[in-house]
mmCIF file with all atom_site columns, C-alpha atoms in Angstrom:
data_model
loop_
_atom_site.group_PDB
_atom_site.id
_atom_site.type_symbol
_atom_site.label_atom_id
_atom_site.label_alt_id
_atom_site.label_comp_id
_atom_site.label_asym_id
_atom_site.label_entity_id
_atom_site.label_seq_id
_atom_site.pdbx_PDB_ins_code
_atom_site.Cartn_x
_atom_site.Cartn_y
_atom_site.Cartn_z
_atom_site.occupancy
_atom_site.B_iso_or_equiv
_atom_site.pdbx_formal_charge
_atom_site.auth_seq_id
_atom_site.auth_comp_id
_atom_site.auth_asym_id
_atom_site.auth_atom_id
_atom_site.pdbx_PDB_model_num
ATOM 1   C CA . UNK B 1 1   ? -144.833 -154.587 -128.404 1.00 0.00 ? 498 UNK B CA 1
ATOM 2   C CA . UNK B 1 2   ? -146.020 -157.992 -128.200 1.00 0.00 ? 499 UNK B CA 1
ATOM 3   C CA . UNK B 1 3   ? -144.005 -160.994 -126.785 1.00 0.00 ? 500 UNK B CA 1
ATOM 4   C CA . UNK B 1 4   ? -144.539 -164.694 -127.184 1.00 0.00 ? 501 UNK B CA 1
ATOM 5   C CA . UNK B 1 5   ? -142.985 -166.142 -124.284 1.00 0.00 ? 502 UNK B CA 1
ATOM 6   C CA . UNK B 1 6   ? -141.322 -170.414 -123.886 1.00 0.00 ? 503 UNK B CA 1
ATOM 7   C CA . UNK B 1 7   ? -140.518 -170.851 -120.091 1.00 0.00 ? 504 UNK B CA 1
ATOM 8   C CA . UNK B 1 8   ? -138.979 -173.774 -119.221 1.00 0.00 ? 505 UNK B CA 1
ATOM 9   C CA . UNK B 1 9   ? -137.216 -174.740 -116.260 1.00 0.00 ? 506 UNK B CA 1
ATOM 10  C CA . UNK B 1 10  ? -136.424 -171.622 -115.169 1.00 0.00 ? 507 UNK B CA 1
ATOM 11  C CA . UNK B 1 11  ? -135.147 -170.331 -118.685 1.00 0.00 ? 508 UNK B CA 1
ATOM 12  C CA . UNK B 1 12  ? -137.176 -167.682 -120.338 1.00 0.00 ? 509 UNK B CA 1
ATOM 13  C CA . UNK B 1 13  ? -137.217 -167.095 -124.343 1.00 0.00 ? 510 UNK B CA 1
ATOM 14  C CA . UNK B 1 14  ? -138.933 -163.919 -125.477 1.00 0.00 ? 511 UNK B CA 1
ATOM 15  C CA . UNK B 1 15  ? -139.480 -163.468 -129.044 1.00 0.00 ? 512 UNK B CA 1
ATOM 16  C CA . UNK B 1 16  ? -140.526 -159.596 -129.619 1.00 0.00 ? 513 UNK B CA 1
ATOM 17  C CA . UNK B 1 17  ? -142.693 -158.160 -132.880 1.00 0.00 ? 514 UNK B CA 1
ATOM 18  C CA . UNK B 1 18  ? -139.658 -156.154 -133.298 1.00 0.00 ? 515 UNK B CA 1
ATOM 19  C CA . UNK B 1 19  ? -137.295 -158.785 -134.375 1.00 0.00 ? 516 UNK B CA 1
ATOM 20  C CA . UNK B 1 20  ? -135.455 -159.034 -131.130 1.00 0.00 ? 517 UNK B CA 1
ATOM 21  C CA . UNK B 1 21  ? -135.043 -161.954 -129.390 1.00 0.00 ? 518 UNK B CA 1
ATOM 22  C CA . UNK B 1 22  ? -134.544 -162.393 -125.538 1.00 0.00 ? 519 UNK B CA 1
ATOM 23  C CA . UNK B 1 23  ? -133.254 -165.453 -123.410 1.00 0.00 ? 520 UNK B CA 1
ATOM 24  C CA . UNK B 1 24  ? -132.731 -165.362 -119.974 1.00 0.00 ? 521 UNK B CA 1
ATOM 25  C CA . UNK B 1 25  ? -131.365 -167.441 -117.080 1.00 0.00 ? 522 UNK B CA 1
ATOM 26  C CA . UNK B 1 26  ? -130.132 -167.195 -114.164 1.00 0.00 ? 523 UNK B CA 1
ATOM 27  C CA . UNK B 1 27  ? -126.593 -167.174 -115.161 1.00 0.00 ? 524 UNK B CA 1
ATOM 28  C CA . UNK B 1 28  ? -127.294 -164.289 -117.474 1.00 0.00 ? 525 UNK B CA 1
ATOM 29  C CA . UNK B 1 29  ? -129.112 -163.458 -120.183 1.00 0.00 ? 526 UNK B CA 1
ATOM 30  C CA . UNK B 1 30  ? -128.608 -163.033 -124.355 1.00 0.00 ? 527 UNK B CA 1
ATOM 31  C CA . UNK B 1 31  ? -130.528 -160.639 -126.759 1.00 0.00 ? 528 UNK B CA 1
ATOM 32  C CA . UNK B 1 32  ? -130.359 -161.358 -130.675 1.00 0.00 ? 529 UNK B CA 1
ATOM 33  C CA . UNK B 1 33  ? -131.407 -158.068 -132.654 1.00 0.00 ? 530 UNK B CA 1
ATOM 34  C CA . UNK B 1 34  ? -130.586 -157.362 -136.451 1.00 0.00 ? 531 UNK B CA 1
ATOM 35  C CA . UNK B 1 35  ? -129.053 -153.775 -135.027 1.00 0.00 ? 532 UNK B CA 1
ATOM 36  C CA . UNK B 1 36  ? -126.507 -154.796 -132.131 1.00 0.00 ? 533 UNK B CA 1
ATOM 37  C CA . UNK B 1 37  ? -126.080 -159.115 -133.285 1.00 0.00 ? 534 UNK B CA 1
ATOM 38  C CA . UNK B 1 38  ? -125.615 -160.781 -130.070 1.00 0.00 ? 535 UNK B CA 1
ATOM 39  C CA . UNK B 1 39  ? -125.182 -159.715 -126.872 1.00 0.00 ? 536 UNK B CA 1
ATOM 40  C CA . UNK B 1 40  ? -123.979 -161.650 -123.844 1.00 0.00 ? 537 UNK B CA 1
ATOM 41  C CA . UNK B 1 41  ? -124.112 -160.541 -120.519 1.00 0.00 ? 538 UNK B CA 1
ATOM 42  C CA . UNK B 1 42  ? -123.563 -162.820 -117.554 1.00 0.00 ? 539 UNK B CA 1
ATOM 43  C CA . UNK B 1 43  ? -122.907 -165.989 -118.872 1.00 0.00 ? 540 UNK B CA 1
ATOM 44  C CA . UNK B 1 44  ? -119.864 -168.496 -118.726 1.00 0.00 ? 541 UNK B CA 1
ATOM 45  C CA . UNK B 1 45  ? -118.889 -169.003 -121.748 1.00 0.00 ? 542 UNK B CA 1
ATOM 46  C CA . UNK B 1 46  ? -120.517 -169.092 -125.601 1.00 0.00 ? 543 UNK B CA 1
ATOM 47  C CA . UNK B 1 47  ? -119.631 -172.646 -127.459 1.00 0.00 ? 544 UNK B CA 1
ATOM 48  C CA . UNK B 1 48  ? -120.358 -172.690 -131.462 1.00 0.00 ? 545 UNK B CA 1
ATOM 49  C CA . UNK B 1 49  ? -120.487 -175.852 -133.448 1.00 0.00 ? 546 UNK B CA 1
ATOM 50  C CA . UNK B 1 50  ? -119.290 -174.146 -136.600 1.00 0.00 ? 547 UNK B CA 1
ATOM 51  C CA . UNK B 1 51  ? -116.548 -171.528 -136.920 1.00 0.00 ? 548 UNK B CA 1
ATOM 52  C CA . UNK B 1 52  ? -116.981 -167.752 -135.216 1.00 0.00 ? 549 UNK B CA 1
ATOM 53  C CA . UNK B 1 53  ? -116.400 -165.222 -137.364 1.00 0.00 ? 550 UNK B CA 1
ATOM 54  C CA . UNK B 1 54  ? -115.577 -162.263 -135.931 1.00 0.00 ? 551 UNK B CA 1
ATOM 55  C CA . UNK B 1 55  ? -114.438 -160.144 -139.252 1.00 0.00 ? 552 UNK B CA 1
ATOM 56  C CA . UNK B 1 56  ? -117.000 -157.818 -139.481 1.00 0.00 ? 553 UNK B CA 1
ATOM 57  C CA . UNK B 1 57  ? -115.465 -155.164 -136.490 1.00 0.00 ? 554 UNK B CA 1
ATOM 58  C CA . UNK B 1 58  ? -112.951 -157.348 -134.776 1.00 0.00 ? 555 UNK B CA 1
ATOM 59  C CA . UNK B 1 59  ? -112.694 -160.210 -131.991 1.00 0.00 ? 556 UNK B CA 1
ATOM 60  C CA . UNK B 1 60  ? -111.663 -158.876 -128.947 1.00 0.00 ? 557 UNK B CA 1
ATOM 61  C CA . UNK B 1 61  ? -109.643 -161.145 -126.171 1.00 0.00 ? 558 UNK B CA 1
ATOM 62  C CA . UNK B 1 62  ? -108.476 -161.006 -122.817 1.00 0.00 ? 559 UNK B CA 1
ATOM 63  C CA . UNK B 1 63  ? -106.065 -158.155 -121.669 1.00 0.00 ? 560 UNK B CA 1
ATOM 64  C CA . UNK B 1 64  ? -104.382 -157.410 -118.864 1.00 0.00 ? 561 UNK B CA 1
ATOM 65  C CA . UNK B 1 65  ? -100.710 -155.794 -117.474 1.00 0.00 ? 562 UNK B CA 1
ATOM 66  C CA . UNK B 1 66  ? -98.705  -158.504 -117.174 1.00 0.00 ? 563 UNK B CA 1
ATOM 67  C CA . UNK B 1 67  ? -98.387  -161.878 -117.736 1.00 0.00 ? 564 UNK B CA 1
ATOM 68  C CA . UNK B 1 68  ? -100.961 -164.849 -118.358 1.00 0.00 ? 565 UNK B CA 1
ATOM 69  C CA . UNK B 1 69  ? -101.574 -167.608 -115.815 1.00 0.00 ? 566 UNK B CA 1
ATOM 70  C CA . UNK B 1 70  ? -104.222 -170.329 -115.811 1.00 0.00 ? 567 UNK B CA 1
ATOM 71  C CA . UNK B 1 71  ? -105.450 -167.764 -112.535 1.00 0.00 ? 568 UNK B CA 1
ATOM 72  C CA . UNK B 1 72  ? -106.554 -165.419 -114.851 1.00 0.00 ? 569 UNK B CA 1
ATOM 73  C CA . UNK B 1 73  ? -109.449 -167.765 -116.357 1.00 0.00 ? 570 UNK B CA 1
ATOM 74  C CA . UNK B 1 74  ? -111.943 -169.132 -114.335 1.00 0.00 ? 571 UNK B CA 1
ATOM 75  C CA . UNK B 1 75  ? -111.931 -172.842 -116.624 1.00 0.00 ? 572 UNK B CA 1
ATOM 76  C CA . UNK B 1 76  ? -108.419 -174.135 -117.680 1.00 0.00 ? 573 UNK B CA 1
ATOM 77  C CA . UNK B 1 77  ? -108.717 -175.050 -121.234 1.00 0.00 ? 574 UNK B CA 1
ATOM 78  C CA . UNK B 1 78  ? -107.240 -175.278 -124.136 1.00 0.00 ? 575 UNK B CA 1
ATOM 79  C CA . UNK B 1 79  ? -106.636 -173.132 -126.961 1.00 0.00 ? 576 UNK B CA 1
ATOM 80  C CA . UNK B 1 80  ? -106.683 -170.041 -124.332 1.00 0.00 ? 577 UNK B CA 1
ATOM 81  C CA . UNK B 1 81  ? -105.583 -166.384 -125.587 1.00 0.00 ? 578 UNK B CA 1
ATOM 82  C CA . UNK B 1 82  ? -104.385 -163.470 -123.902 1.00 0.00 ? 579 UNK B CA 1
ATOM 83  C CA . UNK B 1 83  ? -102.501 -160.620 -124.515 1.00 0.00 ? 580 UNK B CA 1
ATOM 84  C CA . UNK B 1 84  ? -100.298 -158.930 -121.697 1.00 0.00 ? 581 UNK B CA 1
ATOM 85  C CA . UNK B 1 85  ? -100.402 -155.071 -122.150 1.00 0.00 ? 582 UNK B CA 1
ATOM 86  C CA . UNK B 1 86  ? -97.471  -154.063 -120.145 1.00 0.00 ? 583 UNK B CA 1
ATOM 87  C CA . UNK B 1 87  ? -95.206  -156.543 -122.039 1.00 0.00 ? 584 UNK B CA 1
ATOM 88  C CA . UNK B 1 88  ? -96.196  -156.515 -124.976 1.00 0.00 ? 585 UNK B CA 1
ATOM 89  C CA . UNK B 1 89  ? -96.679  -160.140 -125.687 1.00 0.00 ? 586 UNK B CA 1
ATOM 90  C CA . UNK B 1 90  ? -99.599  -162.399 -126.937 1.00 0.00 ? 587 UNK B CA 1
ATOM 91  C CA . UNK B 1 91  ? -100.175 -165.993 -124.592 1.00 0.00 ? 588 UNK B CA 1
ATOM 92  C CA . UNK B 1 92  ? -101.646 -168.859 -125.825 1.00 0.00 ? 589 UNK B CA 1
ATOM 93  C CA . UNK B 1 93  ? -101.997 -172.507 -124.134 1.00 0.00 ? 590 UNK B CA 1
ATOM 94  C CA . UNK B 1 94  ? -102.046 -175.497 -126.283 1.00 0.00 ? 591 UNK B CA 1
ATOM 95  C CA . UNK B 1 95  ? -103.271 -179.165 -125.931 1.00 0.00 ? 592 UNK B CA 1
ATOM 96  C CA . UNK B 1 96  ? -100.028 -180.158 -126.013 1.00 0.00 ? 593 UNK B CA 1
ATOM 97  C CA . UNK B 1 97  ? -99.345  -178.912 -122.564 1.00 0.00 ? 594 UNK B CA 1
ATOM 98  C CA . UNK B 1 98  ? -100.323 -177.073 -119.731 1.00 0.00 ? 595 UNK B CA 1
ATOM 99  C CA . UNK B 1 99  ? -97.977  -174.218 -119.685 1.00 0.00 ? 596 UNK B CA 1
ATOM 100 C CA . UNK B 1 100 ? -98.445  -170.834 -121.224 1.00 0.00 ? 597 UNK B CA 1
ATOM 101 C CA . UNK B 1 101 ? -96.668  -169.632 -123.925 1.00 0.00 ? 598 UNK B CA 1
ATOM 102 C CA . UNK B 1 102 ? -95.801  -166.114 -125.675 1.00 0.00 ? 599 UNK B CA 1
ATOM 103 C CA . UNK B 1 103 ? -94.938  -164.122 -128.909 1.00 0.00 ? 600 UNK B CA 1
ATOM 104 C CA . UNK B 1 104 ? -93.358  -160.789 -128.154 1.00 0.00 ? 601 UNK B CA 1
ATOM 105 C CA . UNK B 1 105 ? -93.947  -157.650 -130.913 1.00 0.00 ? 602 UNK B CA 1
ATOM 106 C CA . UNK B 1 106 ? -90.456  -156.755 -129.968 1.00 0.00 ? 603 UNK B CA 1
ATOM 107 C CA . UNK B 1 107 ? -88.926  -158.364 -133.043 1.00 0.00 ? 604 UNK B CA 1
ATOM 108 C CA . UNK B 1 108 ? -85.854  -159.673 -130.443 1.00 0.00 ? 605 UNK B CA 1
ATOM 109 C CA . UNK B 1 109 ? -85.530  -162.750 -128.544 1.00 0.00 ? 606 UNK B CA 1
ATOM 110 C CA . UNK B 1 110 ? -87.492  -163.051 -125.566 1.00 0.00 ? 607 UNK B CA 1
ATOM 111 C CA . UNK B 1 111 ? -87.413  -166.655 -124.318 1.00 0.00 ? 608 UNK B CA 1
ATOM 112 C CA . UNK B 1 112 ? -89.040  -168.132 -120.808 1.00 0.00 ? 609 UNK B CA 1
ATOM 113 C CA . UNK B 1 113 ? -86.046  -169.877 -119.443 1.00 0.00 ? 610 UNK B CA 1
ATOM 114 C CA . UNK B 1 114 ? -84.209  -168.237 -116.393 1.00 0.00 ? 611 UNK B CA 1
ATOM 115 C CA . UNK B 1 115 ? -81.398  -170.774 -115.821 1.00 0.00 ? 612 UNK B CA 1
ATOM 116 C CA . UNK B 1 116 ? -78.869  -172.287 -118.458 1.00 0.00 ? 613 UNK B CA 1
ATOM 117 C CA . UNK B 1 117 ? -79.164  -175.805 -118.559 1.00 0.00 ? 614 UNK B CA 1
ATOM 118 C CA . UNK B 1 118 ? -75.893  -176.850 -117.871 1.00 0.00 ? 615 UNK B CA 1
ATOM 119 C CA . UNK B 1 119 ? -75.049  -174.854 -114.957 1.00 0.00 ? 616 UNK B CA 1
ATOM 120 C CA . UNK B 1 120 ? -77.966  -173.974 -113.561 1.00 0.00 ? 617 UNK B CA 1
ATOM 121 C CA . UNK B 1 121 ? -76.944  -170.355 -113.303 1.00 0.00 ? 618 UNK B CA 1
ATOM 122 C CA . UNK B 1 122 ? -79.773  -167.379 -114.563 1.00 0.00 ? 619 UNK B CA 1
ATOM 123 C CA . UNK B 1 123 ? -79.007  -165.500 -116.986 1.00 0.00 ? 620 UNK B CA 1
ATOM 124 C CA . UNK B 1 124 ? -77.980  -161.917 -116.344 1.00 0.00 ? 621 UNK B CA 1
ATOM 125 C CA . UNK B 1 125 ? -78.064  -158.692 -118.595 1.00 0.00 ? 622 UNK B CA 1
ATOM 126 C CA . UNK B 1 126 ? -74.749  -159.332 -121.374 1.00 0.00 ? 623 UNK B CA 1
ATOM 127 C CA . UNK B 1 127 ? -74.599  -162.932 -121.102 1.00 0.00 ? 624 UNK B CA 1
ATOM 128 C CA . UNK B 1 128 ? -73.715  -164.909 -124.629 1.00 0.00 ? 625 UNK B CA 1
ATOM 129 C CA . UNK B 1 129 ? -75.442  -167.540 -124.979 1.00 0.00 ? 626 UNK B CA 1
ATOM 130 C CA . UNK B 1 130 ? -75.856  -169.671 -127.899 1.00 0.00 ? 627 UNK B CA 1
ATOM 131 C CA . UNK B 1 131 ? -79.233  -172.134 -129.219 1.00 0.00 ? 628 UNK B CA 1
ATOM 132 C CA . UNK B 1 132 ? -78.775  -175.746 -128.609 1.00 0.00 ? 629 UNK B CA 1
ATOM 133 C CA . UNK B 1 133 ? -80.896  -178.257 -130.395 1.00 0.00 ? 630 UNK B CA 1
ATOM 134 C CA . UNK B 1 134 ? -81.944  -180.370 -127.855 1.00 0.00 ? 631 UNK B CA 1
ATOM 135 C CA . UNK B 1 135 ? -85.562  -182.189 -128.606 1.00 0.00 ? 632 UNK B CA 1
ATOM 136 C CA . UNK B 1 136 ? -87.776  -182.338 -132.016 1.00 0.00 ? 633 UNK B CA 1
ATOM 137 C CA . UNK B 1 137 ? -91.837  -181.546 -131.855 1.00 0.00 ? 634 UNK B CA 1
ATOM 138 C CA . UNK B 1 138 ? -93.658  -184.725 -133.015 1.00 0.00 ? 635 UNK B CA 1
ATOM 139 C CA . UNK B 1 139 ? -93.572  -183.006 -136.955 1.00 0.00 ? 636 UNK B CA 1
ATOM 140 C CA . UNK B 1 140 ? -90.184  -182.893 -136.829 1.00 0.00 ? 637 UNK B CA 1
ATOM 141 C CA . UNK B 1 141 ? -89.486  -179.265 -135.798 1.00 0.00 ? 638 UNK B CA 1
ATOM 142 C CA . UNK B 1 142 ? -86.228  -179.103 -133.859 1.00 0.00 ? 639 UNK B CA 1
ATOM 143 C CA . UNK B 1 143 ? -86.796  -177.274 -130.855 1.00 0.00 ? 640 UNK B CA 1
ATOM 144 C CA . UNK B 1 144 ? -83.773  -175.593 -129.050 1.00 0.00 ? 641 UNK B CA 1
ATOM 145 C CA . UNK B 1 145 ? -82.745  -174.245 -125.406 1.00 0.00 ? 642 UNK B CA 1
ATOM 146 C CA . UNK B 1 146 ? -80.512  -171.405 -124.534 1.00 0.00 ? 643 UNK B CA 1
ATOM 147 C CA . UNK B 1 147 ? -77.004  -172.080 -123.474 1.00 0.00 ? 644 UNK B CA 1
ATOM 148 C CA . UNK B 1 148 ? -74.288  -169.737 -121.693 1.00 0.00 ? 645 UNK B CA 1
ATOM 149 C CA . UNK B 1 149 ? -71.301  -169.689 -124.384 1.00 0.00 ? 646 UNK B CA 1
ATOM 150 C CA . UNK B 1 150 ? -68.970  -170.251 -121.870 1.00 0.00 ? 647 UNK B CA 1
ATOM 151 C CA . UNK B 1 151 ? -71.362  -174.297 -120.603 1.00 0.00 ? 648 UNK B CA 1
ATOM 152 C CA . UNK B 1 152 ? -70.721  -175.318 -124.031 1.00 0.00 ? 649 UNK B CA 1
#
């Protein structure tokens, strides 16, 4: 098989008479090929200008047993996914904030805060507790906290 070969700074580019194409780096290396697509091995992270789509077998994201912290990524941004294995729930992070948040499959309630608001106590197994609205999102979505029955 014949190659023509662009080296630059390190960086090789090999374009084979077979259709595949190879790039290499030091960080890791890609290989293009009308059988497999793309294939990244190595490398930090893949940026596209345009949307990925991913519907032809399936994007995969980051799993693990338990749940998702910023110390599970080795950049902190935005727009983050993961999906916790043990609990059954799917993180994200937003722009809007720093913290993760999760969906649970469960179909019940499952809610991050520990403590009630107005007494500070956690909440234990067979507390009532009822939904207080107590801000609004910025398009108008009321958002609400959880309560013992017994603080309001």
């Amino acid at each position: 098989i014949d190659y023509n070969a662009l080296i630059t700074g390190g960086n090789t580019l090999l374009f084979r008479d077979d259709g595949i194409v190879i790039f290499s780096s030091a960080d890791g290396w890609l290989t293009i090929s009308a059988d497999t697509g793309i294939i990244i091995s190595g490398m930090m992270e893949m940026d596209a200008n345009q949307q990925f789509d991913g519907s032809a077998d399936g994007v995969v994201n980051f799993t693990k047993a338990g749940a998702i912290s910023d110390a599970d990524f080795t950049t902190d941004t935005s727009g983050l996914i993961g999906i916790d294995t043990t609990n059954d729930r799917i993180y994200f992070k937003t722009a809007a904030t720093a913290d993760w948040h999760y969906c649970a499959k469960d179909a019940g309630i499952s809610f991050p805060e520990t403590t009630c608001p107005a007494c500070s106590e956690m909440f234990i197994k067979g507390d009532e507790i009822a939904w207080i609205v107590d801000d609004f999102a910025t398009d108008g979505a009321p958002h609400t906290s959880p309560y013992h029955k017994r603080c309001i």
